[in-house]
XYZ file of C-alpha atoms in Angstrom:
549
model
C 181.067 159.539 -157.895
C 182.345 156.352 -156.109
C 179.838 153.740 -155.434
C 179.741 154.028 -151.788
C 178.792 157.985 -152.413
C 176.223 156.639 -155.109
C 174.638 154.399 -152.367
C 174.560 157.226 -149.949
C 172.368 159.489 -152.141
C 170.158 156.840 -153.286
C 169.653 156.183 -149.629
C 168.808 159.104 -148.820
C 166.532 160.003 -151.738
C 164.893 156.926 -150.153
C 164.361 158.406 -146.539
C 163.584 162.062 -147.795
C 160.652 160.200 -150.054
C 159.265 158.697 -146.513
C 160.256 161.985 -144.534
C 157.895 164.040 -146.548
C 155.131 162.076 -145.295
C 156.293 160.722 -141.882
C 154.968 161.287 -138.425
C 155.694 164.646 -136.669
C 156.883 165.801 -133.235
C 156.137 169.026 -131.369
C 158.792 171.425 -132.036
C 159.962 173.168 -128.910
C 162.192 175.602 -128.051
C 165.995 174.820 -127.121
C 165.507 173.273 -123.593
C 168.175 174.914 -121.367
C 169.867 173.018 -119.094
C 168.923 172.774 -115.520
C 170.681 171.799 -112.375
C 170.313 172.392 -108.570
C 170.659 176.473 -107.499
C 173.993 176.715 -105.880
C 176.378 179.211 -105.030
C 177.966 181.726 -107.748
C 181.494 180.213 -107.041
C 182.652 176.909 -108.339
C 185.751 175.036 -107.375
C 188.679 175.947 -109.581
C 190.598 173.081 -111.362
C 193.117 171.374 -109.115
C 195.585 172.212 -111.670
C 196.487 175.851 -110.321
C 197.704 176.785 -113.791
C 196.816 180.504 -114.670
C 196.267 178.894 -117.922
C 195.717 175.436 -119.449
C 198.614 174.100 -121.276
C 197.730 173.721 -125.420
C 197.889 169.954 -126.213
C 201.223 169.037 -127.791
C 200.705 167.643 -131.352
C 199.044 170.468 -133.143
C 201.510 171.554 -135.534
C 198.907 171.314 -138.260
C 196.678 174.015 -138.834
C 192.991 172.493 -139.497
C 190.276 174.622 -141.048
C 186.877 172.955 -139.926
C 183.706 173.203 -141.430
C 180.585 173.514 -139.056
C 176.730 174.557 -139.525
C 175.649 176.911 -136.854
C 172.814 179.308 -135.648
C 173.396 182.766 -135.590
C 176.837 182.381 -137.503
C 177.060 186.299 -138.012
C 177.931 186.506 -134.261
C 180.224 183.502 -133.918
C 183.823 183.267 -133.899
C 184.785 186.989 -133.700
C 185.646 187.743 -130.121
C 188.846 187.482 -128.439
C 187.864 184.121 -126.480
C 187.160 182.867 -129.742
C 190.633 183.543 -130.923
C 192.351 182.180 -127.776
C 190.178 178.913 -128.348
C 191.328 178.738 -132.109
C 195.114 179.204 -130.953
C 195.157 176.542 -128.368
C 193.706 174.189 -131.074
C 195.414 175.641 -134.289
C 192.024 175.533 -135.924
C 190.135 178.026 -137.961
C 186.469 177.866 -138.564
C 184.028 177.742 -142.009
C 180.612 178.581 -140.232
C 177.407 177.643 -142.322
C 174.576 179.577 -141.557
C 170.960 177.790 -140.301
C 168.379 178.899 -138.813
C 165.383 177.411 -136.844
C 162.982 177.550 -139.770
C 165.590 175.667 -142.402
C 167.693 173.879 -140.233
C 166.582 170.206 -140.598
C 165.501 170.415 -144.402
C 169.165 171.572 -144.623
C 170.855 168.902 -143.194
C 168.773 166.426 -145.453
C 169.699 168.299 -148.592
C 173.445 168.220 -147.786
C 172.977 164.439 -146.774
C 171.123 163.563 -149.769
C 174.229 165.734 -152.465
C 176.755 164.561 -150.025
C 178.138 167.870 -149.392
C 177.809 167.874 -145.650
C 180.094 170.316 -143.606
C 182.532 168.474 -141.628
C 180.527 168.733 -138.480
C 177.017 168.300 -139.296
C 175.030 169.234 -136.220
C 171.039 169.608 -136.350
C 168.391 169.482 -134.055
C 167.915 165.703 -134.082
C 164.969 164.511 -132.396
C 164.239 160.865 -131.317
C 161.765 160.472 -133.918
C 164.632 160.942 -136.495
C 166.336 157.807 -135.430
C 165.070 156.071 -138.519
C 166.318 158.895 -140.844
C 169.662 158.951 -139.229
C 170.214 155.206 -139.169
C 169.383 155.013 -142.798
C 172.166 157.702 -143.309
C 174.577 156.007 -140.920
C 174.163 152.729 -142.572
C 175.000 154.003 -146.239
C 178.355 155.401 -145.161
C 177.540 159.282 -144.231
C 179.490 159.422 -140.928
C 182.743 158.508 -138.887
C 182.339 156.224 -136.309
C 183.292 158.240 -132.948
C 185.946 155.512 -131.608
C 184.961 152.852 -129.415
C 187.910 153.272 -127.295
C 187.550 156.618 -125.846
C 190.657 156.402 -123.500
C 192.057 159.607 -124.664
C 188.798 161.258 -124.244
C 187.963 160.895 -120.632
C 185.693 163.714 -120.223
C 183.564 162.557 -122.962
C 183.961 158.717 -121.922
C 182.078 159.861 -118.781
C 179.132 161.581 -120.461
C 178.766 158.566 -122.393
C 178.354 156.483 -119.412
C 175.624 158.455 -118.460
C 173.720 158.773 -121.417
C 170.815 156.657 -122.772
C 170.637 158.153 -126.525
C 174.492 157.413 -127.425
C 173.347 153.763 -127.861
C 169.440 153.623 -128.068
C 169.584 156.179 -130.995
C 172.842 157.055 -132.430
C 174.408 153.526 -132.725
C 174.304 151.296 -135.378
C 175.696 147.241 -135.268
C 177.166 148.574 -132.177
C 179.093 151.427 -133.693
C 178.762 155.136 -132.516
C 177.614 157.882 -135.342
C 176.927 161.007 -133.665
C 177.492 162.444 -130.318
C 174.546 163.911 -128.076
C 175.349 167.439 -126.546
C 174.545 166.374 -122.504
C 171.701 168.469 -120.980
C 173.847 167.918 -117.866
C 170.470 167.785 -116.054
C 170.446 166.576 -112.237
C 169.566 163.237 -111.442
C 166.082 164.198 -109.491
C 164.757 166.648 -112.890
C 164.648 162.562 -114.686
C 165.349 164.578 -117.981
C 162.319 166.102 -117.761
C 162.452 170.017 -119.020
C 159.592 172.705 -117.461
C 156.126 172.875 -119.821
C 154.567 174.671 -116.602
C 152.755 177.728 -115.903
C 154.085 180.776 -114.894
C 151.508 183.569 -113.333
C 150.941 186.941 -112.155
C 151.782 186.220 -108.362
C 150.579 189.829 -107.251
C 147.155 189.455 -109.101
C 146.349 186.205 -107.091
C 147.397 188.452 -104.061
C 145.209 191.455 -105.347
C 142.130 189.197 -105.243
C 142.941 187.189 -102.198
C 143.499 183.783 -103.497
C 147.260 183.722 -103.347
C 148.583 179.980 -101.674
C 152.056 179.856 -100.296
C 154.221 177.899 -101.992
C 152.597 178.715 -105.719
C 150.616 175.057 -105.479
C 146.926 175.202 -106.532
C 144.339 172.775 -108.004
C 142.508 173.109 -111.087
C 139.392 174.488 -109.294
C 141.004 177.219 -107.387
C 143.146 178.114 -110.920
C 140.151 179.077 -112.810
C 138.351 180.714 -109.531
C 141.423 183.043 -110.088
C 141.371 183.481 -113.429
C 137.648 184.915 -113.044
C 138.095 186.660 -110.062
C 141.297 188.463 -111.971
C 139.229 188.814 -115.211
C 136.251 190.441 -112.892
C 138.684 192.815 -110.634
C 140.892 193.456 -112.981
C 144.162 193.997 -110.996
C 146.481 194.349 -113.900
C 143.738 197.344 -115.246
C 143.230 196.089 -118.477
C 139.668 197.165 -118.672
C 136.500 195.484 -118.258
C 136.633 191.695 -120.097
C 139.724 192.232 -121.284
C 142.125 190.217 -119.246
C 143.158 186.872 -120.405
C 143.354 183.901 -118.400
C 145.812 181.611 -120.011
C 147.934 181.800 -122.929
C 150.855 179.549 -124.228
C 153.500 178.730 -126.702
C 152.388 177.606 -130.274
C 153.830 174.208 -129.292
C 151.744 173.585 -126.262
C 148.360 173.404 -127.567
C 146.815 170.542 -127.510
C 149.682 168.354 -126.584
C 151.905 169.644 -124.174
C 148.412 171.062 -122.161
C 147.207 167.556 -122.052
C 150.206 165.892 -121.116
C 150.691 168.218 -117.537
C 146.865 167.138 -116.625
C 148.297 163.567 -115.768
C 145.412 161.433 -117.260
C 147.808 158.788 -117.779
C 151.483 157.839 -116.648
C 152.516 156.197 -120.241
C 151.536 158.974 -122.625
C 153.874 157.352 -125.652
C 152.685 157.499 -129.230
C 151.396 153.871 -128.556
C 150.648 151.900 -125.454
C 149.573 148.807 -124.255
C 145.562 148.223 -124.080
C 144.269 145.302 -121.836
C 145.009 142.542 -123.890
C 148.711 143.429 -124.512
C 148.370 144.786 -128.207
C 149.615 147.993 -129.070
C 147.383 150.931 -129.663
C 147.760 154.585 -130.363
C 147.380 156.564 -127.036
C 145.207 158.764 -128.800
C 142.164 156.217 -128.767
C 142.391 155.153 -124.918
C 139.937 156.986 -122.714
C 143.205 158.819 -120.968
C 143.058 161.232 -124.323
C 139.813 161.533 -124.313
C 139.206 162.984 -120.896
C 142.049 164.901 -121.652
C 140.724 166.227 -124.793
C 138.001 166.835 -122.925
C 139.065 168.912 -119.943
C 140.753 171.434 -122.383
C 138.292 171.965 -124.521
C 135.962 172.728 -121.764
C 138.609 175.233 -120.404
C 138.800 176.675 -123.830
C 135.047 177.127 -124.525
C 134.263 178.395 -121.131
C 137.086 181.409 -121.892
C 139.790 180.219 -119.505
C 142.215 179.888 -122.572
C 142.877 182.654 -124.617
C 140.543 182.799 -127.790
C 143.034 183.379 -130.105
C 145.360 180.955 -129.259
C 143.945 177.939 -131.143
C 145.053 180.358 -134.457
C 148.584 182.296 -133.111
C 151.539 181.060 -135.635
C 153.722 183.168 -133.798
C 154.429 184.301 -130.442
C 151.367 186.528 -129.550
C 150.663 184.202 -126.565
C 154.256 184.594 -124.695
C 154.201 188.606 -125.684
C 150.621 188.841 -124.007
C 151.725 187.520 -120.735
C 155.357 189.574 -121.146
C 152.894 192.623 -121.569
C 150.554 192.535 -118.499
C 147.610 190.961 -120.492
C 147.246 187.569 -119.326
C 147.492 185.840 -115.877
C 148.942 182.547 -117.107
C 151.389 181.196 -119.677
C 152.334 177.744 -120.127
C 155.761 177.229 -122.070
C 159.053 175.801 -121.271
C 159.118 177.815 -118.318
C 162.422 177.173 -116.790
C 164.528 178.984 -114.098
C 166.585 180.017 -116.855
C 163.307 180.978 -118.760
C 162.542 183.541 -115.672
C 165.875 184.865 -115.386
C 166.906 185.107 -119.103
C 163.466 186.173 -120.266
C 160.398 186.662 -118.347
C 162.091 189.201 -116.103
C 163.930 190.880 -118.729
C 160.753 191.525 -120.147
C 158.394 191.921 -117.399
C 160.728 193.447 -114.138
C 163.220 194.957 -116.411
C 160.602 196.878 -118.415
C 158.503 198.161 -115.311
C 155.590 195.826 -116.350
C 155.865 194.697 -113.185
C 157.553 196.326 -109.924
C 159.510 192.958 -108.776
C 160.552 189.447 -109.517
C 158.340 188.400 -106.836
C 154.937 189.554 -108.877
C 155.466 186.868 -111.675
C 156.429 182.921 -110.888
C 156.056 179.404 -111.746
C 153.145 177.434 -110.066
C 152.307 174.051 -109.523
C 148.770 173.393 -110.616
C 148.005 169.598 -109.372
C 146.146 167.274 -111.835
C 142.723 167.234 -111.509
C 142.747 163.406 -111.570
C 143.490 163.383 -107.926
C 144.405 166.846 -106.871
C 147.671 166.158 -105.430
C 150.012 164.917 -108.575
C 152.311 167.209 -110.281
C 153.281 166.058 -114.081
C 156.301 166.660 -116.162
C 157.365 164.946 -119.195
C 160.731 162.945 -119.653
C 162.543 164.047 -123.005
C 165.670 163.211 -124.827
C 168.836 162.946 -122.543
C 170.486 165.928 -125.231
C 169.572 168.675 -126.735
C 171.553 168.651 -130.063
C 173.337 165.859 -132.181
C 176.499 166.171 -133.979
C 177.844 163.702 -136.695
C 181.083 163.899 -138.032
C 181.247 163.444 -141.986
C 182.913 160.611 -143.649
C 185.010 162.294 -145.533
C 186.807 164.012 -142.461
C 190.652 162.318 -141.825
C 191.748 160.850 -138.717
C 193.957 164.127 -138.102
C 190.560 166.223 -137.941
C 188.632 163.543 -136.125
C 190.934 163.392 -133.170
C 191.322 167.339 -133.322
C 187.407 167.659 -133.139
C 187.353 165.223 -130.456
C 190.110 166.806 -128.415
C 188.606 170.497 -128.289
C 185.035 168.161 -127.337
C 186.867 166.322 -124.029
C 188.482 169.770 -123.080
C 185.081 171.422 -123.408
C 183.637 169.031 -121.170
C 186.547 169.671 -118.331
C 186.261 171.784 -115.886
C 188.785 174.026 -117.479
C 186.265 173.826 -120.286
C 183.460 174.628 -118.309
C 185.106 177.601 -116.841
C 185.979 178.807 -120.222
C 182.540 178.786 -121.780
C 180.825 180.022 -118.843
C 182.886 183.545 -118.031
C 185.870 183.222 -120.723
C 189.726 183.989 -120.084
C 191.345 184.159 -116.565
C 192.954 187.454 -115.974
C 190.729 189.423 -118.483
C 187.013 187.688 -117.691
C 187.515 185.924 -114.217
C 190.273 185.333 -111.378
C 190.922 182.418 -109.362
C 190.739 182.932 -105.449
C 192.683 181.377 -102.851
C 190.001 179.072 -101.986
C 189.496 178.026 -105.849
C 186.292 179.975 -106.053
C 186.074 182.208 -109.220
C 185.743 186.085 -109.307
C 183.973 187.245 -112.380
C 185.062 190.554 -113.520
C 182.303 191.886 -115.994
C 180.478 195.001 -115.552
C 177.026 194.548 -113.995
C 173.642 195.833 -114.316
C 171.574 197.796 -111.880
C 170.275 194.523 -110.507
C 173.736 192.912 -110.077
C 173.477 190.811 -113.166
C 176.631 190.181 -115.292
C 176.892 191.962 -118.646
C 178.601 189.309 -120.655
C 180.863 190.658 -123.710
C 180.955 187.233 -125.693
C 177.543 185.354 -127.094
C 175.918 182.518 -125.686
C 177.780 179.359 -126.144
C 174.534 177.333 -126.692
C 174.066 177.686 -130.653
C 177.835 177.599 -132.276
C 181.374 175.352 -132.260
C 181.295 175.119 -128.577
C 177.911 173.380 -128.343
C 178.669 169.745 -129.656
C 180.700 168.263 -126.507
C 178.235 169.592 -123.851
C 175.889 172.126 -122.554
C 176.746 173.942 -119.360
C 175.074 173.091 -116.117
C 172.932 175.832 -114.983
C 172.789 178.112 -112.762
C 176.797 179.229 -112.926
C 179.170 181.924 -111.786
C 177.433 184.333 -114.446
C 174.000 183.217 -113.636
C 171.330 185.837 -113.096
C 170.296 183.839 -110.162
C 166.779 185.562 -109.266
C 164.994 182.902 -111.601
C 166.575 180.064 -109.708
C 165.777 181.549 -106.336
C 162.022 181.584 -107.913
C 161.865 177.925 -107.946
C 163.442 177.019 -104.198
C 160.073 175.560 -103.264
C 158.820 173.746 -106.173
C 162.203 172.141 -106.801
C 162.336 171.152 -103.405
C 158.714 169.475 -104.139
C 160.158 167.739 -107.150
C 163.334 166.340 -105.358
C 161.337 165.570 -102.031
C 157.513 164.346 -102.724
C 156.341 161.313 -103.820
C 153.997 163.056 -106.039
C 156.152 164.421 -108.155
C 155.696 162.188 -111.630
C 157.215 161.934 -114.776
C 155.786 160.638 -118.058
C 158.388 158.131 -119.347
C 160.125 158.286 -122.570
C 159.899 154.874 -124.291
C 163.410 154.643 -126.174
C 162.505 151.218 -127.800
C 159.195 152.351 -129.279
C 160.403 155.595 -130.546
C 163.179 154.373 -131.825
C 161.957 151.523 -133.368
C 162.598 151.732 -137.300
C 160.134 149.632 -138.568
C 158.336 150.373 -142.182
C 154.934 151.441 -140.918
C 155.830 152.846 -137.777
C 158.766 155.253 -139.479
C 156.057 156.338 -142.548
C 152.686 156.886 -140.242
C 154.175 156.665 -136.290
C 151.249 157.767 -134.001
C 149.578 160.152 -136.766
C 150.553 163.113 -134.894
C 149.760 165.727 -137.205
C 145.996 164.132 -137.873
C 145.457 163.692 -134.313
C 146.511 167.442 -133.449
C 144.131 169.330 -136.396
C 141.538 167.203 -135.148
C 141.822 167.992 -131.557
C 142.594 171.641 -132.301
C 139.050 171.488 -134.497
C 137.110 170.362 -131.399
C 138.315 172.541 -128.710
C 137.258 175.108 -130.813
C 134.131 173.626 -132.080
C 133.184 172.743 -128.655
C 129.952 170.688 -128.463
C 129.955 166.876 -127.940
C 133.211 165.751 -127.771
C 132.367 162.010 -127.815
C 130.715 162.071 -130.737
C 132.963 164.129 -132.711
C 135.958 161.962 -131.170
C 134.551 158.611 -132.156
C 133.652 159.852 -135.769
C 137.588 160.427 -136.018
C 138.777 157.246 -134.404
C 136.551 155.215 -136.603
C 137.829 157.156 -139.626
C 141.591 156.462 -138.371
C 141.277 153.066 -137.184
C 142.237 151.197 -140.631
C 144.918 153.800 -140.734
C 146.893 153.237 -137.602
C 146.221 149.484 -137.423
C 148.915 148.181 -140.148
C 151.501 150.173 -137.627
C 150.159 148.650 -134.459
C 150.465 145.057 -136.272
C 154.137 145.488 -136.904
C 154.405 146.753 -133.093
C 152.879 143.723 -132.296
C 154.848 141.620 -134.186
C 158.472 143.251 -133.215
C 158.366 144.425 -130.127
C 157.434 142.533 -126.987
């Protein structure tokens, strides 16, 4: 083993020892790329070619090893064969799952046994860990001169994560798959409520525009439980369910008690303190505890470790559901499970809703997240020819030609280019008019690292996007739409104490869940917890005060 690799392994082993007790972040499903609603036809490339010409210089056949989700569904379609021939490559796919993904990445880096493209669900709290690997020589630098890859260069101009997270000493060691969000969304994802609009109408409490105060939402829940429009039986209708990762953290975020909810915030003296020590966090905790104790939140939500919360909503047993309830979630999940199965009669019966902050009964809050979904690294053992081929593929996938390829497949077989420059999709359709794709989704395989494909697009099921027409108009025009900001500087800080402990998320979540379940005197319970935690967080705050001004 070379000296360089010995250093790499030692560095990674040190990182793994820290990661075992490091801070944790709520795990969320892969946020889907969102864009404003648009027509299902898009301008075609200006080239006018029926098929884009293959780049020159690919005489050498290369095999590229990459880890992917759903490996068994990847790389075996006519579209994949066309792509492989275009770039003269074949693939060696290494399977990962949501359950083992991050740990496999850590093990591969530690053993210096990485695939050529190391692709993972890197979040902002992994920054210090990644930088340890990069400094130890685990990855190839992404070239500083991106002249040969103009589409990637354009993405880099728009992103923050490349410089804030993925660069070491001014050199870029990872490529973020851009979410391709519209600017007005402010890189927020959609942790918001879906609800049974038909039940709200049945009890006479529906409001045009699907916007409510919490008092109105609570009154609807009680009315639905009493009048039982879903015919679940006396007392059987659930008020609110949510995804397991939403309670308590995301549930509390959407309440809007504070602008800055970063793990550490500055107090009146300009000193860093954990957000959980603030009065705003206490008020959030009290609010959610009261909702749970008064029967508005499903009683088993705090012990649900799977998908029972969501499944209760899909089955017609719950009035409201909190999750990453984006337009594409409605189209691709909620409507498939509820409209297409007959749980509800039409898409009008299930809708997104805005619940205003209880602080002022008018503001609506989402939370900024990373400007990318996943990250790909090029392993240090990859030579120049393979590095350039990978970047060529990614640059083409980030072009308009690549976009329509990912969206629709192959010209002549899957789509035609119209005289006006739009596309006609040739796939079969479902009874509701949505397309039946012959291909696996491109969000979890070799096409993903370049960039996500904006939605909606030519093949999207559009009813979910139509459901957000009024809400997205509110988000684009109202001064009452707010986004909790992501503090890039703080959350990418690599200090020893901060990297090891963070904001003690696991401890805070466990205690909050305990209090929500038990009820009683929230103030007394939280005061006792804060007294216990103070000597633990003070060294972290002191490190932040000394290094971040």
